[in-house]
CSV table of C-alpha atoms and ligand atoms in Angstrom, one decimal:
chain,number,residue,atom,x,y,z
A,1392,UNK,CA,21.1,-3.6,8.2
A,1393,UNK,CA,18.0,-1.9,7.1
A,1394,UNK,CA,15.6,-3.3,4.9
A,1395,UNK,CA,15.6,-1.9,1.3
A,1396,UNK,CA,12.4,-0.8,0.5
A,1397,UNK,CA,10.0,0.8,-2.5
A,1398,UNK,CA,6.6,2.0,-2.1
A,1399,UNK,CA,4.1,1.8,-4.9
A,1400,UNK,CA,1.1,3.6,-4.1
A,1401,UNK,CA,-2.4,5.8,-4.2
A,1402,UNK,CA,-2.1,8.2,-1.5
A,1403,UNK,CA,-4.9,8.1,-0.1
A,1404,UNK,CA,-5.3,8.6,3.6
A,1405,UNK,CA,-3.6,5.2,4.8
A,1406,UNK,CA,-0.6,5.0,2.1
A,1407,UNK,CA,0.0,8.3,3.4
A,1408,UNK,CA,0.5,7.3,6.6
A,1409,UNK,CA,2.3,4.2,5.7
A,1410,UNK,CA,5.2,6.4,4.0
A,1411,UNK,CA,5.3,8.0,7.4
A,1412,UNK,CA,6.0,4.7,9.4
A,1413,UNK,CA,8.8,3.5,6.8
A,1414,UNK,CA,10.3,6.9,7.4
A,1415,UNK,CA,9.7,6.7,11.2
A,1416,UNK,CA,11.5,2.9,11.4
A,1417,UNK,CA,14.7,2.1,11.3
A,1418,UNK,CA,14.2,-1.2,10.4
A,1419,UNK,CA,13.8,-0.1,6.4
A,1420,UNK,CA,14.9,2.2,4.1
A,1421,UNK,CA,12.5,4.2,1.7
A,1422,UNK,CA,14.5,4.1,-1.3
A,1423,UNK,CA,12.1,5.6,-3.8
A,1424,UNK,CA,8.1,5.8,-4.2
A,1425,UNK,CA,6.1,5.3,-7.0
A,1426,UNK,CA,2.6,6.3,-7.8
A,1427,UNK,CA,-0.4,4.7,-9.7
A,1428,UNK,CA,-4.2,6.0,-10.1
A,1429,UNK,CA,-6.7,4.3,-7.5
A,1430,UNK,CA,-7.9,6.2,-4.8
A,1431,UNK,CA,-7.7,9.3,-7.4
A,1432,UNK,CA,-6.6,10.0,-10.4
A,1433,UNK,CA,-2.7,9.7,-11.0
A,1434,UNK,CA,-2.1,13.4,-11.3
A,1435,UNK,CA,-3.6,13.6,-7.6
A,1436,UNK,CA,-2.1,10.5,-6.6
A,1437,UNK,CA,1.2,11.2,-7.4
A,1438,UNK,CA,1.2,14.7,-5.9
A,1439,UNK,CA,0.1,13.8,-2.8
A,1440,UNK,CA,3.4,11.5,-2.6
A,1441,UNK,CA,5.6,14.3,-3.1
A,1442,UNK,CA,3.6,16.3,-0.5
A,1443,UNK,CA,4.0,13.9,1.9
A,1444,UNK,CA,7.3,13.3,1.7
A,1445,UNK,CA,7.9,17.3,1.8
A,1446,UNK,CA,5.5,17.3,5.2
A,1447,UNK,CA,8.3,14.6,6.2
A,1448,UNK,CA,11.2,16.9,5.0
A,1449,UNK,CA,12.9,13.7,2.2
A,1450,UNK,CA,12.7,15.8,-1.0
A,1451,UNK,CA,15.9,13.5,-1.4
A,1452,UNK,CA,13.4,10.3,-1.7
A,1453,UNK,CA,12.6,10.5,-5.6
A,1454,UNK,CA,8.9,9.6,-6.9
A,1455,UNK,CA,7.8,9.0,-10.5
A,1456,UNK,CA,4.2,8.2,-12.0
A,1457,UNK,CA,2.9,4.8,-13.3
A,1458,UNK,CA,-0.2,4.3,-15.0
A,1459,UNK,CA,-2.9,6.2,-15.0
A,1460,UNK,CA,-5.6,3.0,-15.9
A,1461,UNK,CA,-5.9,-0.2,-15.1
A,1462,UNK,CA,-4.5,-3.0,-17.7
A,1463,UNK,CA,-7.5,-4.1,-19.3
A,1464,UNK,CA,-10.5,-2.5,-17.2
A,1465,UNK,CA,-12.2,0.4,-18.1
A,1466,UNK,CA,-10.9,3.3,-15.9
A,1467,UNK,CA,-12.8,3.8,-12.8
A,1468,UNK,CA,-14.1,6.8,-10.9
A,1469,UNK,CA,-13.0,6.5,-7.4
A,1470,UNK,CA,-15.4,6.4,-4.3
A,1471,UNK,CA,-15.4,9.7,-2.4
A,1472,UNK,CA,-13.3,7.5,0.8
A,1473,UNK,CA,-10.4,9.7,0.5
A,1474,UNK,CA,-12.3,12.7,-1.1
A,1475,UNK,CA,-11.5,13.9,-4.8
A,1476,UNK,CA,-7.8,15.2,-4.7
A,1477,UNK,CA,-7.5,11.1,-2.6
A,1478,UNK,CA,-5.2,13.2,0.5
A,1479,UNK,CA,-8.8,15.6,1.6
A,1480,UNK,CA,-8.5,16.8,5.0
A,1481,UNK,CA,-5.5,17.8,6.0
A,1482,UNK,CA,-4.1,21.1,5.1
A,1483,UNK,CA,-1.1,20.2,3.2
A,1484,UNK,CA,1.1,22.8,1.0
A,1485,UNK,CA,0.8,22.2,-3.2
A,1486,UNK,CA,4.2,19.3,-3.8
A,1487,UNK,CA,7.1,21.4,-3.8
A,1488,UNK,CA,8.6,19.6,-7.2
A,1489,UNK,CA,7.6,17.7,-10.2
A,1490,UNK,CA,7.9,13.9,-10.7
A,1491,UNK,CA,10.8,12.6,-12.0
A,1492,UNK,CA,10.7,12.5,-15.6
A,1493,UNK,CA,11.2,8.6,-15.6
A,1494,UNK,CA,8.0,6.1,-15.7
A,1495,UNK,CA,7.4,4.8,-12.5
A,1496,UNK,CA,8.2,0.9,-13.8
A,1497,UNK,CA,11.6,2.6,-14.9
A,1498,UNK,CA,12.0,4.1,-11.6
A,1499,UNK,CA,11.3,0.5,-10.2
A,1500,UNK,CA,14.0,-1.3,-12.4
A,1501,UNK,CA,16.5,1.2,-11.4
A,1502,UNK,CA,16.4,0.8,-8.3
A,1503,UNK,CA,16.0,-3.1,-8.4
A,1504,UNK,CA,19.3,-3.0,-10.5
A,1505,UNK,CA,21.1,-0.4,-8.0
A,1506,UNK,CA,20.3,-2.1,-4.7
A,1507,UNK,CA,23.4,-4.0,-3.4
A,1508,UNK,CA,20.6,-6.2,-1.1
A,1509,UNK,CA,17.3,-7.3,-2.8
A,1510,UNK,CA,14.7,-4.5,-2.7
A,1511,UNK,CA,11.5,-5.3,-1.5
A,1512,UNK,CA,8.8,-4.1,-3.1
A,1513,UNK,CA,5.8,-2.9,-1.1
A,1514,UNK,CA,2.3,-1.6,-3.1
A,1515,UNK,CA,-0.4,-0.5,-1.7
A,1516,UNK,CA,-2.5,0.6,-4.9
A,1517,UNK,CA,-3.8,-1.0,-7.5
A,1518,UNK,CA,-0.7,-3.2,-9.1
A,1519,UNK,CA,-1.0,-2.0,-12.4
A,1520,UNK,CA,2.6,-0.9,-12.1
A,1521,UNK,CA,4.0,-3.9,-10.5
A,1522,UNK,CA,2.2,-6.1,-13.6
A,1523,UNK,CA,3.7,-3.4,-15.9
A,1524,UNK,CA,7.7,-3.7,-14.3
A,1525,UNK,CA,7.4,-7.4,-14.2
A,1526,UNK,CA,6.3,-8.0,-18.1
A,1527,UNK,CA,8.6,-4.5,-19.2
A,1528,UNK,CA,11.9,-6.3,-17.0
A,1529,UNK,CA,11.3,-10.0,-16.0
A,1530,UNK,CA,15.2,-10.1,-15.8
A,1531,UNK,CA,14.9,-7.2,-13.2
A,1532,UNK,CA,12.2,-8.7,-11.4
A,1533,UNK,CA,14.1,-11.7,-10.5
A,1534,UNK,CA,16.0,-9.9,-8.5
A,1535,UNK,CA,13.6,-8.2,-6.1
A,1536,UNK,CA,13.7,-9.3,-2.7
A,1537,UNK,CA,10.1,-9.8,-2.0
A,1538,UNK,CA,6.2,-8.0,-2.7
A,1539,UNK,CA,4.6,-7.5,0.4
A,1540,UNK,CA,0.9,-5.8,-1.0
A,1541,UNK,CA,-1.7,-4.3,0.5
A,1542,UNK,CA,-5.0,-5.9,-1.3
A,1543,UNK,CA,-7.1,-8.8,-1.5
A,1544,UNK,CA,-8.8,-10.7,1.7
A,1545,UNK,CA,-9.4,-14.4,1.8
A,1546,UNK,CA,-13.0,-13.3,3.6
A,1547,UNK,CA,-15.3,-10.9,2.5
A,1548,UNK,CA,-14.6,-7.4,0.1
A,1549,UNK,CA,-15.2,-4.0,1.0
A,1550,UNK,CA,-15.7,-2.8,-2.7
A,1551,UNK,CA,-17.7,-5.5,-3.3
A,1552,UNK,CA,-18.7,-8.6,-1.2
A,1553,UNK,CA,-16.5,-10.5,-3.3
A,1554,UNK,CA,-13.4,-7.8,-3.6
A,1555,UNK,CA,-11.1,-5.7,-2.0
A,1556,UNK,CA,-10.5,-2.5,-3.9
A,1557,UNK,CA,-6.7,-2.8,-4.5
A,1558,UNK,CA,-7.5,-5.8,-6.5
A,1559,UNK,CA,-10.6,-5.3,-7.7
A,1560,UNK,CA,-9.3,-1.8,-9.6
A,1561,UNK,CA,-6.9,-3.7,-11.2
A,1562,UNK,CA,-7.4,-7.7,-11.2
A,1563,UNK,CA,-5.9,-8.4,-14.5
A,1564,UNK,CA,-2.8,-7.0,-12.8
A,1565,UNK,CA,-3.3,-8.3,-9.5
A,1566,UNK,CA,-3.3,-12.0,-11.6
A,1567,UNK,CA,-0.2,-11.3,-13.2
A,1568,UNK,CA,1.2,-10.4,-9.8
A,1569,UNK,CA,0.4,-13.1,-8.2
A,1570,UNK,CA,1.4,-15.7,-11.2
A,1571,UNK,CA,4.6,-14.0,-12.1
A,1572,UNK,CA,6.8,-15.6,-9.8
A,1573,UNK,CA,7.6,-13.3,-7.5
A,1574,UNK,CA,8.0,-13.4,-3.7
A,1575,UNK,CA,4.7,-12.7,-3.0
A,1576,UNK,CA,2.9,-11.7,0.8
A,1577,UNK,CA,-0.4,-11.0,0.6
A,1578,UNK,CA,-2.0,-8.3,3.3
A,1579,UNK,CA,-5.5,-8.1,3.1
A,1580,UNK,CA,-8.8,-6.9,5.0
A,1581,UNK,CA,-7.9,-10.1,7.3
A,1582,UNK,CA,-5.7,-8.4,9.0
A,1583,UNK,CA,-5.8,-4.8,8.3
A,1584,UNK,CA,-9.8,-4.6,9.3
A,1585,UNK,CA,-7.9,-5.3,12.9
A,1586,UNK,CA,-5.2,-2.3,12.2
A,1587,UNK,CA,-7.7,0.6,13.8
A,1588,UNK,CA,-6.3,3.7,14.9
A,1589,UNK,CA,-8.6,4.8,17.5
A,1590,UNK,CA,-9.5,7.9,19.0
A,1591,UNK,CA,-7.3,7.5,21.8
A,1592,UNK,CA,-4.4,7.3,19.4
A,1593,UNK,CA,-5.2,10.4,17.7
A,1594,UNK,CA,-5.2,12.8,20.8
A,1595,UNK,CA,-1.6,11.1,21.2
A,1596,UNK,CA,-0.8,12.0,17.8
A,1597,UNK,CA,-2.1,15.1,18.2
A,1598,UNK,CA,0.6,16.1,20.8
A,1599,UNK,CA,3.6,14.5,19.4
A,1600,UNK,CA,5.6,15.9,16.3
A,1601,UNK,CA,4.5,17.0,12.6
A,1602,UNK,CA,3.8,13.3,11.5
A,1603,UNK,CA,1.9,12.9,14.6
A,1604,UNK,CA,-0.7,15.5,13.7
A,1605,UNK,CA,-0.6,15.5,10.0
A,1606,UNK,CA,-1.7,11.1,10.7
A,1607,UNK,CA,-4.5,12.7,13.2
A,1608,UNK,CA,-5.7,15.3,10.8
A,1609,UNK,CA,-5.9,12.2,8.0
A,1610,UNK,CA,-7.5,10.0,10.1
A,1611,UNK,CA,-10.2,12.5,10.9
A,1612,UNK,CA,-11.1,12.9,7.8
A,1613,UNK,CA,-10.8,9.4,6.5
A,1614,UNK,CA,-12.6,8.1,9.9
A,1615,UNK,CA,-16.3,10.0,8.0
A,1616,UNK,CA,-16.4,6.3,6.1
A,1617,UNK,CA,-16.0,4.1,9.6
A,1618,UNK,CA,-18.1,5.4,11.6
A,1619,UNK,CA,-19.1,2.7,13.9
A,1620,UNK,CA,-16.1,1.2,14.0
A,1621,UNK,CA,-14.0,1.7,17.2
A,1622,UNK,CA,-11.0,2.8,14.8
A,1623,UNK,CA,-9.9,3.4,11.2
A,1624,UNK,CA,-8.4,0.5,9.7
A,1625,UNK,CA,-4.9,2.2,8.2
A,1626,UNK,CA,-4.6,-1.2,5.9
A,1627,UNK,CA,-1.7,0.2,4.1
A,1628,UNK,CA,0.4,0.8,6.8
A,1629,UNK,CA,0.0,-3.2,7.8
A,1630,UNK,CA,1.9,-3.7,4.4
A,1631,UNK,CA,4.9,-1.4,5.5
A,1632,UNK,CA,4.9,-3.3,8.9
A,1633,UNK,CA,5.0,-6.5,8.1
A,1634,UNK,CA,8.7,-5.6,6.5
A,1635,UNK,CA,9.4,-3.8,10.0
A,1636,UNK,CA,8.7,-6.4,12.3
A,1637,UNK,CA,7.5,-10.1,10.6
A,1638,UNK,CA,6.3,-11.2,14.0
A,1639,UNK,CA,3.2,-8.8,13.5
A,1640,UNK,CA,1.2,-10.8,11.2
A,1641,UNK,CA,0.5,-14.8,10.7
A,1642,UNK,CA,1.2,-15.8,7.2
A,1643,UNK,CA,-0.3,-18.7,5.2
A,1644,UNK,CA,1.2,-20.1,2.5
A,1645,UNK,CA,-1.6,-20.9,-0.1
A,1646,UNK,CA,-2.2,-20.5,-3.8
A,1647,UNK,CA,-3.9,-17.5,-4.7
A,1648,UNK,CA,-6.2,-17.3,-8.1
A,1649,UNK,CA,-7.9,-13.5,-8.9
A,1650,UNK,CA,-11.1,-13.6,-10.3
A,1651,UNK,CA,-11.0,-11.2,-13.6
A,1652,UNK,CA,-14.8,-12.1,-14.7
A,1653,UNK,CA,-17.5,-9.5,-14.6
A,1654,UNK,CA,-19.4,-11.5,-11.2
A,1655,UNK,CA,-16.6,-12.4,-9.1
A,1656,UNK,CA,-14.1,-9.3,-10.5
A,1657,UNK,CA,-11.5,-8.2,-7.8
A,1658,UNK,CA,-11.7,-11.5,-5.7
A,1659,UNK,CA,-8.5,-12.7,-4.5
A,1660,UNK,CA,-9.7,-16.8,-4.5
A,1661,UNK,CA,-7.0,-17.9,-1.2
A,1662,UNK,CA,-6.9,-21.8,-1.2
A,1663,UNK,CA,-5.9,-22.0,2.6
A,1664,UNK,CA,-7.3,-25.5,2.8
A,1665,UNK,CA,-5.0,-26.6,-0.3
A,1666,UNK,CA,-8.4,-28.1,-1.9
A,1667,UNK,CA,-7.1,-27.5,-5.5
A,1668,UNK,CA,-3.9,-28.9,-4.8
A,1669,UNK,CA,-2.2,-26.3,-7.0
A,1670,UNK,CA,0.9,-25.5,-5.4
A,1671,UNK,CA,1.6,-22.0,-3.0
A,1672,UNK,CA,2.0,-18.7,-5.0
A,1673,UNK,CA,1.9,-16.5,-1.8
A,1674,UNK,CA,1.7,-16.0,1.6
A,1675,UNK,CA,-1.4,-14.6,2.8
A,1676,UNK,CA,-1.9,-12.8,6.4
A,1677,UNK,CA,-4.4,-14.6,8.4
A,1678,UNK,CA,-3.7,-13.5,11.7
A,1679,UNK,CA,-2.0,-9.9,13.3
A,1680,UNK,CA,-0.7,-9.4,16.7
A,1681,UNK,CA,-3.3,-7.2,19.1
A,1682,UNK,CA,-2.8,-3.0,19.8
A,1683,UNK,CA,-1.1,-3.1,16.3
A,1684,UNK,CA,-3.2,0.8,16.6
A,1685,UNK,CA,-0.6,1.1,19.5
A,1686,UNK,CA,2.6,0.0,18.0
A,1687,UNK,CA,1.6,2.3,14.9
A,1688,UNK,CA,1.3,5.4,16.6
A,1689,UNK,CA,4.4,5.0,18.6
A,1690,UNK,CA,5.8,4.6,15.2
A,1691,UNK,CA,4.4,7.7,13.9
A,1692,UNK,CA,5.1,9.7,17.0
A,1693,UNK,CA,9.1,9.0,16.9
A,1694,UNK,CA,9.0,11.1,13.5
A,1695,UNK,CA,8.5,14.7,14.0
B,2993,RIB,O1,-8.9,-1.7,0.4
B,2993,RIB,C1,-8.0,-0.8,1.0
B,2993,RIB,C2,-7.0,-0.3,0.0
B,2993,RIB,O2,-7.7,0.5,-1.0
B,2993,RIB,C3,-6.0,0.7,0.6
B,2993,RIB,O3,-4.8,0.6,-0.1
B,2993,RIB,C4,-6.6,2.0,0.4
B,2993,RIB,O4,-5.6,3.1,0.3
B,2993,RIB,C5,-7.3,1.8,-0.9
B,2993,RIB,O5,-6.3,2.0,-2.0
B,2994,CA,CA1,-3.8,2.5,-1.0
């Protein structure tokens, strides 16, 4: 039985490609995605959903918008990572519809309420949305299955030595997720600085279907802010995956604080060593198999 699954996201080079693995895997279904501003604004962000999903031919997967700021922080101007539309690169068509008319927390509740098995929630944005949902429909939010995220690291930042973007956009949100009570797994630069997609990949990708190419084509572009590195780390995709196949990553359980102050904003405080003694609120990924840049593209190449 597949998976139930929702994606709340800021395409964005790597939630791009992330959509494409849950549609290339069996294991989960892509019930609906959501959209929130981060990597661009929401008006780019949520676009670039739709066009993905037409570049994957699932105009039958509804999208909706979320918010278009972050809870309490001013809005931010995103770095130029994925350029200023957040999907640069690639030469993708204009989205062939419009969102749908509903919020996306609405869009999030409805779908909670009409999956038979729990849905699992998997953002890989800024939570603003996910913070939104849970205060809007606490009821609802009982029922989802689990939030596998994309964000924090219990090491260093890449937006800031203290903070991983995801989190630091957002941290008032990213502390309500983490405090609301839901089935929290945290996937954070631990891991997904290890998730490259090398070269090598991309000439594979290159000759396999649609997906294949349109994933080479973004990691071109997205590979201008790794250079160095022997790969680009596709951390959203490490979110989707860890809902594919659990043996992939090592998870922790700890309890997780966010720092909201001005010094340490964004920084996901993980308390692996149970110092505190405050009881788990998550799992955190602290470990993830080797060639996961393999068994990704293999992914991506099954879908045409
Ligand atoms: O820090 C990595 C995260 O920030 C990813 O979700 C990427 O898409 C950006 O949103
Ligand atoms: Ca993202």
């Amino acid at each position: 039985m597949a998976v139930p699954i929702l994606i709340d996201c800021d395409p964005g080079h790597d939630d791009a490609i992330a959509i494409m693995l849950a549609l290339a895997s069996p294991e989960v279904e892509l019930r609906a995605v959501t959209a929130v501003s981060g990597n661009a604004p929401l008006h780019h962000t949520v676009a670039n959903a739709i066009r993905v999903l037409d570049h994957a031919g699932r105009p039958d997967i509804p999208v909706a918008a979320g918010a278009d700021r972050p809870l309490v922080q001013d809005p931010f101007t995103p770095g130029d990572v994925h350029g200023p539309t957040g999907l640069d690169g690639p030469d993708l068509p204009p989205p062939s519809r419009e969102p749908a008319a509903a919020h996306a927390i609405d869009l999030i509740a409805e779908q909670v309420e009409a999956s038979p098995e729990p849905l699992v929630l998997v953002p890989t944005g800024p939570l603003t949305n996910i913070a939104l949902f849970a205060a809007r429909y606490p009821d609802v939010a009982a029922r989802v299955g689990r939030v596998v995220l994309m964000g924090g690291a219990a090491g260093f930042g890449n937006v800031t030595p203290n903070a991983e973007f995801n989190i630091w956009a957002d941290p008032d949100a990213a502390r309500r997720t983490f405090t609301s009570g839901l089935d929290v797994t945290m996937v954070g630069l631990d891991v997904t600085h290890r998730a490259l997609i090398e070269p090598s990949h991309c000439e594979r990708l290159l000759r396999a279907g649609r997906a294949g190419k349109l994933t080479a084509d973004l990691v071109s572009y997205y590979g201008r802010s790794h250079t160095g590195w022997a790969g680009s780390p596709i951390h959203d995709a490490v979110a989707v995956a860890q809902v594919i196949d659990p043996g992939l990553l090592t998870l922790t359980e700890c309890h997780v604080d966010v720092d909201c102050g001005p010094v340490g904003r964004g920084r996901t405080i993980c308390d692996l060593n149970g110092t505190t003694g405050l009881p788990a609120n998550a799992r955190v990924a602290t470990d993830i198999v080797p060639g996961f840049g393999d068994w990704l593209s293999d992914r991506i190449a099954r879908l045409d």
